PDB file of C-alpha atoms and ligand atoms in Angstrom:
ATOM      1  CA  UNK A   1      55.242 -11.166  -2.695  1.00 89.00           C
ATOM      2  CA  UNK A   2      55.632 -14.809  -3.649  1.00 97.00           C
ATOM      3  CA  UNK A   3      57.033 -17.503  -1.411  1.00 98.00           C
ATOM      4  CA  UNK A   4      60.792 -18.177  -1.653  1.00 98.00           C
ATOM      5  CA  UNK A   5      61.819 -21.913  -1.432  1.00 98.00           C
ATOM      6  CA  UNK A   6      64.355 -23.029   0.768  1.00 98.00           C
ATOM      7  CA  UNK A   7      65.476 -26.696   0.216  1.00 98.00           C
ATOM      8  CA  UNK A   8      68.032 -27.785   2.800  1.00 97.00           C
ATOM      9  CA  UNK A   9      70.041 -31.671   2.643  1.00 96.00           C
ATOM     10  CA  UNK A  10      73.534 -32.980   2.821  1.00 96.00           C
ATOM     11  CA  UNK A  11      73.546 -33.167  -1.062  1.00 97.00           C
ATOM     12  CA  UNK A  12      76.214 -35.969  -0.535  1.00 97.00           C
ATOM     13  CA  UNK A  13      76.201 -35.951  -3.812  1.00 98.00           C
ATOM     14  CA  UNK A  14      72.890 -33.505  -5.213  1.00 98.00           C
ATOM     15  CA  UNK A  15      71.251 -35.765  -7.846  1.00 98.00           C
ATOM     16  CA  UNK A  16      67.980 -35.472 -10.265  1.00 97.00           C
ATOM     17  CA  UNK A  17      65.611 -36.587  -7.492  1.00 96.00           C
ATOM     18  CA  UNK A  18      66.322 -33.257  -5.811  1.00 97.00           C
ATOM     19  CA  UNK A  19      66.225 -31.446  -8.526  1.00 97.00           C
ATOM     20  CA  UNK A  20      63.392 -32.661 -10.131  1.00 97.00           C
ATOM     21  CA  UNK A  21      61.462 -31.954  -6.632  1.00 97.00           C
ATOM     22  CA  UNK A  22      62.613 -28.628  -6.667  1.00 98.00           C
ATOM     23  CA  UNK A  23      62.167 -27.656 -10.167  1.00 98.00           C
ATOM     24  CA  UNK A  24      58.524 -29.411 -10.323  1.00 98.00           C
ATOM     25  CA  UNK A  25      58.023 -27.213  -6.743  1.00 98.00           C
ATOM     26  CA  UNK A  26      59.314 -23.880  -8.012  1.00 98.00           C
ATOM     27  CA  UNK A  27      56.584 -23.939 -10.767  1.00 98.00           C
ATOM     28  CA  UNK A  28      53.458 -25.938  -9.189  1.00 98.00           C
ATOM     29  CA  UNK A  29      53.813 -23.364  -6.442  1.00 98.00           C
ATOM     30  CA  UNK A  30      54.903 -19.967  -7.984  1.00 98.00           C
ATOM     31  CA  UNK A  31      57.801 -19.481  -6.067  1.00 98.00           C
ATOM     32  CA  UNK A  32      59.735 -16.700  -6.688  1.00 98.00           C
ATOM     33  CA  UNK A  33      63.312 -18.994  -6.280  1.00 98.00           C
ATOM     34  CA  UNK A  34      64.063 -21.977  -4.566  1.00 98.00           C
ATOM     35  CA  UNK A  35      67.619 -21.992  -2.290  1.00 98.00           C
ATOM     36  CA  UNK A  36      69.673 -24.783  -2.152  1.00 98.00           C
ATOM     37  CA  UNK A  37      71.067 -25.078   0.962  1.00 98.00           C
ATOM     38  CA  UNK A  38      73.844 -27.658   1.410  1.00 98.00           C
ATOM     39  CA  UNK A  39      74.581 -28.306   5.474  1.00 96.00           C
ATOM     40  CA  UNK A  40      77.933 -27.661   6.423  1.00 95.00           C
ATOM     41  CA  UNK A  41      77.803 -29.647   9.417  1.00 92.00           C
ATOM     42  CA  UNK A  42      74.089 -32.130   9.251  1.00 90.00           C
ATOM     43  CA  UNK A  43      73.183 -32.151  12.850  1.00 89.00           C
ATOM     44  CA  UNK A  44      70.999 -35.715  12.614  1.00 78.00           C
ATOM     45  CA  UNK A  45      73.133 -38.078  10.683  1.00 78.00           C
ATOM     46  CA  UNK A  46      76.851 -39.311  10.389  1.00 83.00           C
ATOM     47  CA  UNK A  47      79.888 -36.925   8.719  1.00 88.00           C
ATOM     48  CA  UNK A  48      79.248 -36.355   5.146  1.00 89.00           C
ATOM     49  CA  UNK A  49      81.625 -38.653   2.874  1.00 88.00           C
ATOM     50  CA  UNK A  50      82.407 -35.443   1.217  1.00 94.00           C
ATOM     51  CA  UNK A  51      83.155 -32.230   2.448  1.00 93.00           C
ATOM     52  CA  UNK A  52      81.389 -29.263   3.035  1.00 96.00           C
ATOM     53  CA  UNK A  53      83.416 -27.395  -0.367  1.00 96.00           C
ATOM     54  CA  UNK A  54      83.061 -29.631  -2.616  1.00 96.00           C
ATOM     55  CA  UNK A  55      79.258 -30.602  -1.836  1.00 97.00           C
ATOM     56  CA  UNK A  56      79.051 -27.044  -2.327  1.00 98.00           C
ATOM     57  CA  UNK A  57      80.829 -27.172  -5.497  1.00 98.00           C
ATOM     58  CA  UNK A  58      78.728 -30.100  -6.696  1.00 98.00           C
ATOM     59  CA  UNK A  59      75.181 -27.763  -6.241  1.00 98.00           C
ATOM     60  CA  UNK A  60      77.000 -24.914  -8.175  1.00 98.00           C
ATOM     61  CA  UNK A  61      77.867 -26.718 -11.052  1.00 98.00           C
ATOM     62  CA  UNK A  62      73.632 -28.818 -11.137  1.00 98.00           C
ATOM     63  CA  UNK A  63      71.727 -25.709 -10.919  1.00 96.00           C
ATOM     64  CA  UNK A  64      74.292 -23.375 -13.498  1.00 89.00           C
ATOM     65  CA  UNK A  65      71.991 -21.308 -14.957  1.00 82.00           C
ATOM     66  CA  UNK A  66      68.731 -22.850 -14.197  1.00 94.00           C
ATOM     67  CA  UNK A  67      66.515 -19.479 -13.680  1.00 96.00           C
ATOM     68  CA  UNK A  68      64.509 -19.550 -10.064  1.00 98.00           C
ATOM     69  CA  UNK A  69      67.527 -21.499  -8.940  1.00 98.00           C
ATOM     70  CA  UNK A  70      69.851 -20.081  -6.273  1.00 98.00           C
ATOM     71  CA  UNK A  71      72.376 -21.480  -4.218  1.00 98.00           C
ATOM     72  CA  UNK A  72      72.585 -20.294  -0.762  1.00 98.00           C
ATOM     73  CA  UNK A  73      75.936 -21.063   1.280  1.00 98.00           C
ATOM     74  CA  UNK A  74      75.237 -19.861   4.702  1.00 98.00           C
ATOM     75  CA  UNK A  75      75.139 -22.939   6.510  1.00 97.00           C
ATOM     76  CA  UNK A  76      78.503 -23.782   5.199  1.00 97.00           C
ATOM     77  CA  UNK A  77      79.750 -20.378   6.768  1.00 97.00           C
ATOM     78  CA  UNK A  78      78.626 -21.016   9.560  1.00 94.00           C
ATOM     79  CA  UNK A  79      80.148 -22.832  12.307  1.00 92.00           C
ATOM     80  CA  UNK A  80      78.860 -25.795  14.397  1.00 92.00           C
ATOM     81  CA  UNK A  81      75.661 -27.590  13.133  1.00 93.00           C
ATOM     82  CA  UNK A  82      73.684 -26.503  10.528  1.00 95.00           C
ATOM     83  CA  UNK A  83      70.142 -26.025  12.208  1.00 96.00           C
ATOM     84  CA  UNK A  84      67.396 -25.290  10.034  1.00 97.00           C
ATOM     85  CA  UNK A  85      65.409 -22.976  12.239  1.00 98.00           C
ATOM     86  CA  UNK A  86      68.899 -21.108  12.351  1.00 98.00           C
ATOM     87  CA  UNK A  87      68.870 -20.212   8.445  1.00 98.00           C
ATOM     88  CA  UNK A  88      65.021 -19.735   8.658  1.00 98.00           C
ATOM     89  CA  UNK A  89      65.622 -17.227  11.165  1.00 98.00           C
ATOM     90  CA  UNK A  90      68.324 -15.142   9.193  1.00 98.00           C
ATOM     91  CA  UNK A  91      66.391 -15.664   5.839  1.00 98.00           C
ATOM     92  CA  UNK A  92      63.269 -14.893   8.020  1.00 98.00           C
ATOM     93  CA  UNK A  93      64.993 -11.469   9.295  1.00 98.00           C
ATOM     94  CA  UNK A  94      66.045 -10.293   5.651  1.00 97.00           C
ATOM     95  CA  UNK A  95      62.209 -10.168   4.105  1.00 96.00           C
ATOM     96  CA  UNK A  96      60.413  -9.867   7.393  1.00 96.00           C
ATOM     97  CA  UNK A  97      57.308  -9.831   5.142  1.00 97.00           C
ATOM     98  CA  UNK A  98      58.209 -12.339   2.612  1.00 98.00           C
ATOM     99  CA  UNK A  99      56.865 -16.252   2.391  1.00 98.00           C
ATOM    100  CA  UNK A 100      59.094 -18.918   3.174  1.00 98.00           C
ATOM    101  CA  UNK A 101      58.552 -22.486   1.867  1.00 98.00           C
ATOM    102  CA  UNK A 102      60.575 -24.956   3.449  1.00 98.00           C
ATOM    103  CA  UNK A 103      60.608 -27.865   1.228  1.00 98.00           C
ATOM    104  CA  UNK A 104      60.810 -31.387   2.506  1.00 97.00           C
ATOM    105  CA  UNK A 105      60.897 -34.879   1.428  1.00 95.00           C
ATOM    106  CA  UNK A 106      58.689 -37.182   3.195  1.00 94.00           C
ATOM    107  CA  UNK A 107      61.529 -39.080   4.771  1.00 92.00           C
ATOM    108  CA  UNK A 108      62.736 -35.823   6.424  1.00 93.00           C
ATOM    109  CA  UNK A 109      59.555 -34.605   7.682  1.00 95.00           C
ATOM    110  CA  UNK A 110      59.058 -37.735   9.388  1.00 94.00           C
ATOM    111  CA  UNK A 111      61.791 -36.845  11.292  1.00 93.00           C
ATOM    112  CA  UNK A 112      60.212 -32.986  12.007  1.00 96.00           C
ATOM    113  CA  UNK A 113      59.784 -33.894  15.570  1.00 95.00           C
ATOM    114  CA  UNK A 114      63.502 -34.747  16.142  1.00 94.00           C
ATOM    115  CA  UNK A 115      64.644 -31.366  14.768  1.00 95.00           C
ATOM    116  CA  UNK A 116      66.095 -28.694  17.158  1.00 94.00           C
ATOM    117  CA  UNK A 117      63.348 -26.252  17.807  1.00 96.00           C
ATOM    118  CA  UNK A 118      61.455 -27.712  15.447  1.00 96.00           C
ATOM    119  CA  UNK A 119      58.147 -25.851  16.764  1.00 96.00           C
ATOM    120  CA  UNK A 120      59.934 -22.452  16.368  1.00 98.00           C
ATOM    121  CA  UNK A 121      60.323 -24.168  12.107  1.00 98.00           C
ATOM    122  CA  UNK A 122      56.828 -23.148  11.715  1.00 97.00           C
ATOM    123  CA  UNK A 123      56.520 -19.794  12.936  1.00 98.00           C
ATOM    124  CA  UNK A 124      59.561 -18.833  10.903  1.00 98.00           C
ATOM    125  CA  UNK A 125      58.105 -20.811   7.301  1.00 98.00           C
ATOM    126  CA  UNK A 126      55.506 -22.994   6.092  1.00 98.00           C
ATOM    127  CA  UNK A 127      56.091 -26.837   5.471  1.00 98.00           C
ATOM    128  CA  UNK A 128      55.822 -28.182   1.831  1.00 98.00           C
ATOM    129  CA  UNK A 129      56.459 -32.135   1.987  1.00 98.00           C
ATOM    130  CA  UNK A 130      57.690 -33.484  -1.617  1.00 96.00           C
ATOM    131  CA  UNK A 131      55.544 -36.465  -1.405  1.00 92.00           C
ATOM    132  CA  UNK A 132      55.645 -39.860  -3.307  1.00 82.00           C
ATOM    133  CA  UNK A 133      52.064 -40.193  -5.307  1.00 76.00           C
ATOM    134  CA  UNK A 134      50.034 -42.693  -3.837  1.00 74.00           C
ATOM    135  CA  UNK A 135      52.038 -43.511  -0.594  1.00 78.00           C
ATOM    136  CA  UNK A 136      50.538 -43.123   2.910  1.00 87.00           C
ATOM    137  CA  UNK A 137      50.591 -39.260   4.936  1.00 91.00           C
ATOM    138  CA  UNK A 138      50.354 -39.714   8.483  1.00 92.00           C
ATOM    139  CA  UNK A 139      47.245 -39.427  10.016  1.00 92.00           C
ATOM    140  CA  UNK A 140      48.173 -40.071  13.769  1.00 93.00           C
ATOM    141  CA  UNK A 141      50.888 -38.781  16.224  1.00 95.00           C
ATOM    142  CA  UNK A 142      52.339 -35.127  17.008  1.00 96.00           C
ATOM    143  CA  UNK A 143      52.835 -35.068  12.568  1.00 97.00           C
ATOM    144  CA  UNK A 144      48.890 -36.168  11.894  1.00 97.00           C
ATOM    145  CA  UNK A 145      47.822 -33.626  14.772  1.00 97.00           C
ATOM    146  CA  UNK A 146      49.511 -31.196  12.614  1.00 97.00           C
ATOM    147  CA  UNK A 147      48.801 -32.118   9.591  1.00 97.00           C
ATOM    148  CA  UNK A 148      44.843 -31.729  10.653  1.00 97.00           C
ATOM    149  CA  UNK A 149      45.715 -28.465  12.231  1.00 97.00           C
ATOM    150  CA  UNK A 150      47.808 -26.902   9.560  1.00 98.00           C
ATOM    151  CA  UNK A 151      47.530 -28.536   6.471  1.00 98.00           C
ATOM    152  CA  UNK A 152      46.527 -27.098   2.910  1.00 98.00           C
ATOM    153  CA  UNK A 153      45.592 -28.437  -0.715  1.00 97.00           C
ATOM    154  CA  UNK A 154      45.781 -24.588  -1.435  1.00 98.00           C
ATOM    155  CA  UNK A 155      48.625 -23.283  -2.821  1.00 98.00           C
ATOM    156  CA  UNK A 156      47.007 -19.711  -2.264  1.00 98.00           C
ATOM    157  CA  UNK A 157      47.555 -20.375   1.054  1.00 98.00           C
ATOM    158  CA  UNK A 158      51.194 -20.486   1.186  1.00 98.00           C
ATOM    159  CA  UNK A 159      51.231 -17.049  -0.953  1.00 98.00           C
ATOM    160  CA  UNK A 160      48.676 -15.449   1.629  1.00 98.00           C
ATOM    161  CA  UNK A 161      50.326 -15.961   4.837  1.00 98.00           C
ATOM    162  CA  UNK A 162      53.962 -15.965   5.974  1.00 98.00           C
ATOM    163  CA  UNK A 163      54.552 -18.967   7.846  1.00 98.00           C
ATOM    164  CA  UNK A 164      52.584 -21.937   9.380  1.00 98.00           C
ATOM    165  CA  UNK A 165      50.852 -23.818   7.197  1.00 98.00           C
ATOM    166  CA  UNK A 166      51.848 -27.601   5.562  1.00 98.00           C
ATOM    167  CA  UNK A 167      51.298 -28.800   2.287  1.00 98.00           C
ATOM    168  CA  UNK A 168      51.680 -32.075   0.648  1.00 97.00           C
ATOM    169  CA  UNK A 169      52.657 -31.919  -2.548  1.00 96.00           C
ATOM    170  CA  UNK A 170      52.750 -34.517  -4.556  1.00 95.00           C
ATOM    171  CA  UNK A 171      56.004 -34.561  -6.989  1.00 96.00           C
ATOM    172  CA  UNK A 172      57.570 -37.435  -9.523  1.00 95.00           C
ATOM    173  CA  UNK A 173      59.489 -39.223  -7.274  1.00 90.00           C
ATOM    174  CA  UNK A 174      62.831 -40.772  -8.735  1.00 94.00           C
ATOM    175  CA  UNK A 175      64.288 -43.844  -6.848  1.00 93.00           C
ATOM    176  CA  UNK A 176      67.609 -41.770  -6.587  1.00 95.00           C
ATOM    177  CA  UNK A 177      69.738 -41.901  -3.045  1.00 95.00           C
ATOM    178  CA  UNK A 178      72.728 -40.047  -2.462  1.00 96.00           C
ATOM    179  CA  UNK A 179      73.530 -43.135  -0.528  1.00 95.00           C
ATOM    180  CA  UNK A 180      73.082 -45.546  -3.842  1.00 96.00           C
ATOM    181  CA  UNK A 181      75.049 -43.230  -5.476  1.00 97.00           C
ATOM    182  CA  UNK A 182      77.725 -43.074  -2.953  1.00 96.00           C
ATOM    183  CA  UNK A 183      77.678 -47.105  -2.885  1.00 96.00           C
ATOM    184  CA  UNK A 184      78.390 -47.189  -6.481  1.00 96.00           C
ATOM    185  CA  UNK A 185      80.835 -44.568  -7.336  1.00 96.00           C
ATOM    186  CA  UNK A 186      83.141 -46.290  -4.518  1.00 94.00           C
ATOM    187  CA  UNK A 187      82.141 -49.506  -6.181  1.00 94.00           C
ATOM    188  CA  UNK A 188      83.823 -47.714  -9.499  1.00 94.00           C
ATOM    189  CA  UNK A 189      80.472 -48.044 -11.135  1.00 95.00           C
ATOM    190  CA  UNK A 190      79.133 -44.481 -13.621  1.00 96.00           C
ATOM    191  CA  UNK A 191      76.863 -42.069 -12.027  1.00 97.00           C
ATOM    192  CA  UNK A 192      75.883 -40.746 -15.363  1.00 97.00           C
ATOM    193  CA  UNK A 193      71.980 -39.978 -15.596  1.00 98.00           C
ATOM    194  CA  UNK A 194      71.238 -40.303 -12.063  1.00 98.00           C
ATOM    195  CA  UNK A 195      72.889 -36.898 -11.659  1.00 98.00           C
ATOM    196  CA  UNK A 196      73.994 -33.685 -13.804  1.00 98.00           C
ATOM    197  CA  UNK A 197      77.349 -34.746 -16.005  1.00 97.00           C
ATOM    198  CA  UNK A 198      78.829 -31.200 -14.673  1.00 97.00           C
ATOM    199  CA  UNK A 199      78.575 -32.557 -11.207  1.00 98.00           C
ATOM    200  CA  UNK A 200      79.948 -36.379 -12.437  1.00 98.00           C
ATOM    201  CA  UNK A 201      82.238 -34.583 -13.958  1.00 97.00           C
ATOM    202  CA  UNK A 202      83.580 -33.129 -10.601  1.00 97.00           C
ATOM    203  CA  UNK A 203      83.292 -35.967  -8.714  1.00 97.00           C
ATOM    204  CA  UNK A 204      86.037 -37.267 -11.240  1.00 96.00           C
ATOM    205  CA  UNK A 205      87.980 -34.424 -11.317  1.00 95.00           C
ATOM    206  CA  UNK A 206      88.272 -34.017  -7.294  1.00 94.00           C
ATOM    207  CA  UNK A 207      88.280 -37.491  -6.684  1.00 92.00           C
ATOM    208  CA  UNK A 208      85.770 -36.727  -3.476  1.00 90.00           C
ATOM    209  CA  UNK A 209      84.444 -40.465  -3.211  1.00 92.00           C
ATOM    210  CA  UNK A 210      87.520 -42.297  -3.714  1.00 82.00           C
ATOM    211  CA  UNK A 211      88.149 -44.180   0.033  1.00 75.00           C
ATOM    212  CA  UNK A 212      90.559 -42.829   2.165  1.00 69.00           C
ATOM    213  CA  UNK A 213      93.753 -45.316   2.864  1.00 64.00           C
ATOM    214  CA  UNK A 214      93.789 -46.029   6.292  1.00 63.00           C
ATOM    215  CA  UNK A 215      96.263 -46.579   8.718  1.00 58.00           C
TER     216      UNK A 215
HETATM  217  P1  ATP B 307      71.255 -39.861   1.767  1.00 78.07           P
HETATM  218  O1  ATP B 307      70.979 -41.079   0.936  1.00 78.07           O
HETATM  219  O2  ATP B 307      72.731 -39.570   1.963  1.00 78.07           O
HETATM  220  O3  ATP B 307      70.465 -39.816   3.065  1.00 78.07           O
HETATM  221  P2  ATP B 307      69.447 -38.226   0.166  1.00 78.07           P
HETATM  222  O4  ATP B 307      69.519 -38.717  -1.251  1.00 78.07           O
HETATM  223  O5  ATP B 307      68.242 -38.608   0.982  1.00 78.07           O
HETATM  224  O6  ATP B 307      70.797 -38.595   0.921  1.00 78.07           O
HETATM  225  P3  ATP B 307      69.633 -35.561   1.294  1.00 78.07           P
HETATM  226  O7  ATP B 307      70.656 -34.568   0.900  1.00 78.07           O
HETATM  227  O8  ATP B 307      69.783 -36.215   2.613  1.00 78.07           O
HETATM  228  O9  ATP B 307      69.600 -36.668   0.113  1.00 78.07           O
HETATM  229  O10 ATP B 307      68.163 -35.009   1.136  1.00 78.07           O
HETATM  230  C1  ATP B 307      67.838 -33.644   1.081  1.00 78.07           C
HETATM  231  C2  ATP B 307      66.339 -33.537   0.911  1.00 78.07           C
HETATM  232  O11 ATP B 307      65.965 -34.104  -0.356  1.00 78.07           O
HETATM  233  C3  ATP B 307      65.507 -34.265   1.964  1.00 78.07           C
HETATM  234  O12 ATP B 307      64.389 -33.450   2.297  1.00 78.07           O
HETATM  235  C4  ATP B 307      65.076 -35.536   1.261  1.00 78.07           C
HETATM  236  O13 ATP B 307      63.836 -36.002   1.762  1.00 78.07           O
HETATM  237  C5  ATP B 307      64.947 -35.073  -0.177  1.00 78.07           C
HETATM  238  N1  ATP B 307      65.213 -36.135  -1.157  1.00 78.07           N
HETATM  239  C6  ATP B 307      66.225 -36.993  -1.175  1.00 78.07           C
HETATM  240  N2  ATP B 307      66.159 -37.844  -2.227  1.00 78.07           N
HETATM  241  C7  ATP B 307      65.056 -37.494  -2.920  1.00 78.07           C
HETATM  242  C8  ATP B 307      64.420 -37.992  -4.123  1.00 78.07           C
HETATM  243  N3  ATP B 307      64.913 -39.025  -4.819  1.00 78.07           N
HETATM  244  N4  ATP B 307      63.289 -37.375  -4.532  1.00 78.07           N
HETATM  245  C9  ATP B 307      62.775 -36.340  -3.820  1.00 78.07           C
HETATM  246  N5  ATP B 307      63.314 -35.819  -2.682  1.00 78.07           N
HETATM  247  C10 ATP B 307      64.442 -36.384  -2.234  1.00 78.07           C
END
């Protein structure tokens, strides 16, 4: 069975750097899909600027018909904060046998050891860190410990076992934040190119940046 690929973030707004990554990971890797998993509630970071429905929304409408693209919507069912190891579980439980890729930027899986239950992440999937060319991997500390233990260069790896190993993979990295593009939308600047036009094209119709009058 191949790997699925589950690729978790705030997607406050999605843009091409995540779906580059996941695209470029879907075939370097032979995955059968990769999920996109908006967070309904991010546990490690401040309120989303837009909602949890219209985040949603806005991954619909980038992937449309992409084939080995899915979008998964659990963690905006679900109440209270959106834990990873809580959708790895549940994915985890419904193809007890299957792969599961959980794909990372670098950024984020600096932050591994900060996650809840983080351990408990890798007996549930293996680790595949979307990783700039060329930049540094860490080589000391609870992540380089790891690394040594359970890092892979084989892909064969991650289609032979379950769970538990970590790959670095490097992927074209676009200089594209969802904070940048937050900054300029407000600003009234064009998001076009940095992002699908079916999602800029929502952002217009719903409005979802525009600031909030306050009181
Ligand atoms: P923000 O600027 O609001 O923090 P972001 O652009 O980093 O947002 P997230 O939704 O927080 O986007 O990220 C989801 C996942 O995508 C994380 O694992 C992150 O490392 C990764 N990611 C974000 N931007 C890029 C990019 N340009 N290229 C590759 N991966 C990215």
């Amino acid at each position: 069975m191949s790997p699925i690929g589950v690729f978790g973030g705030t997607f406050d707004p999605i843009h091409f750097g995540h779906l580059r990554t996941a695209f470029e990971l879907l075939h370097a890797l032979r995955l059968a899909e990769v999920r996109l998993v908006p967070a309904g509630q991010p546990p490690h970071r401040d309120t989303p600027t837009c909602d949890a429905q219209h985040r949603l929304a806005m991954v619909r409408a980038a992937i449309a018909d992409q084939p080995g693209f899915v979008v998964d919507d659990r963690e905006v069912r679900r109440d209270g904060p959106s834990y990873t190891v809580d959708t790895l579980r549940e994915l985890r439980a419904e193809a007890p046998m299957r792969p599961i890729c959980l794909i990372v930027g670098m950024d984020a899986f600096l932050g591994l050891p900060q996650w809840h239950e983080w351990r408990a992440v890798l007996d549930l999937a293996h680790v595949v860190v979307a990783h700039r060319p060329g930049s540094a991997v860490p080589d000391s500390g609870v992540l380089g410990d790891l690394l040594a233990a359970r890092g892979t260069h084989r892909v064969d790896d991650l289609h032979e076992a379950v769970a538990g190993r970590i790959h670095v993979r490097p992927v074209t990295q676009l200089e594209i934040s969802s904070t940048d593009l937050r900054d300029l939308i407000v600003a009234g600047q064009d998001p076009r190119y940095l992002l699908p036009d079916p999602v800029r094209t929502l952002i217009r119709a719903t409005a979802c940046y525009r600031p909030r009058p306050t009181r």
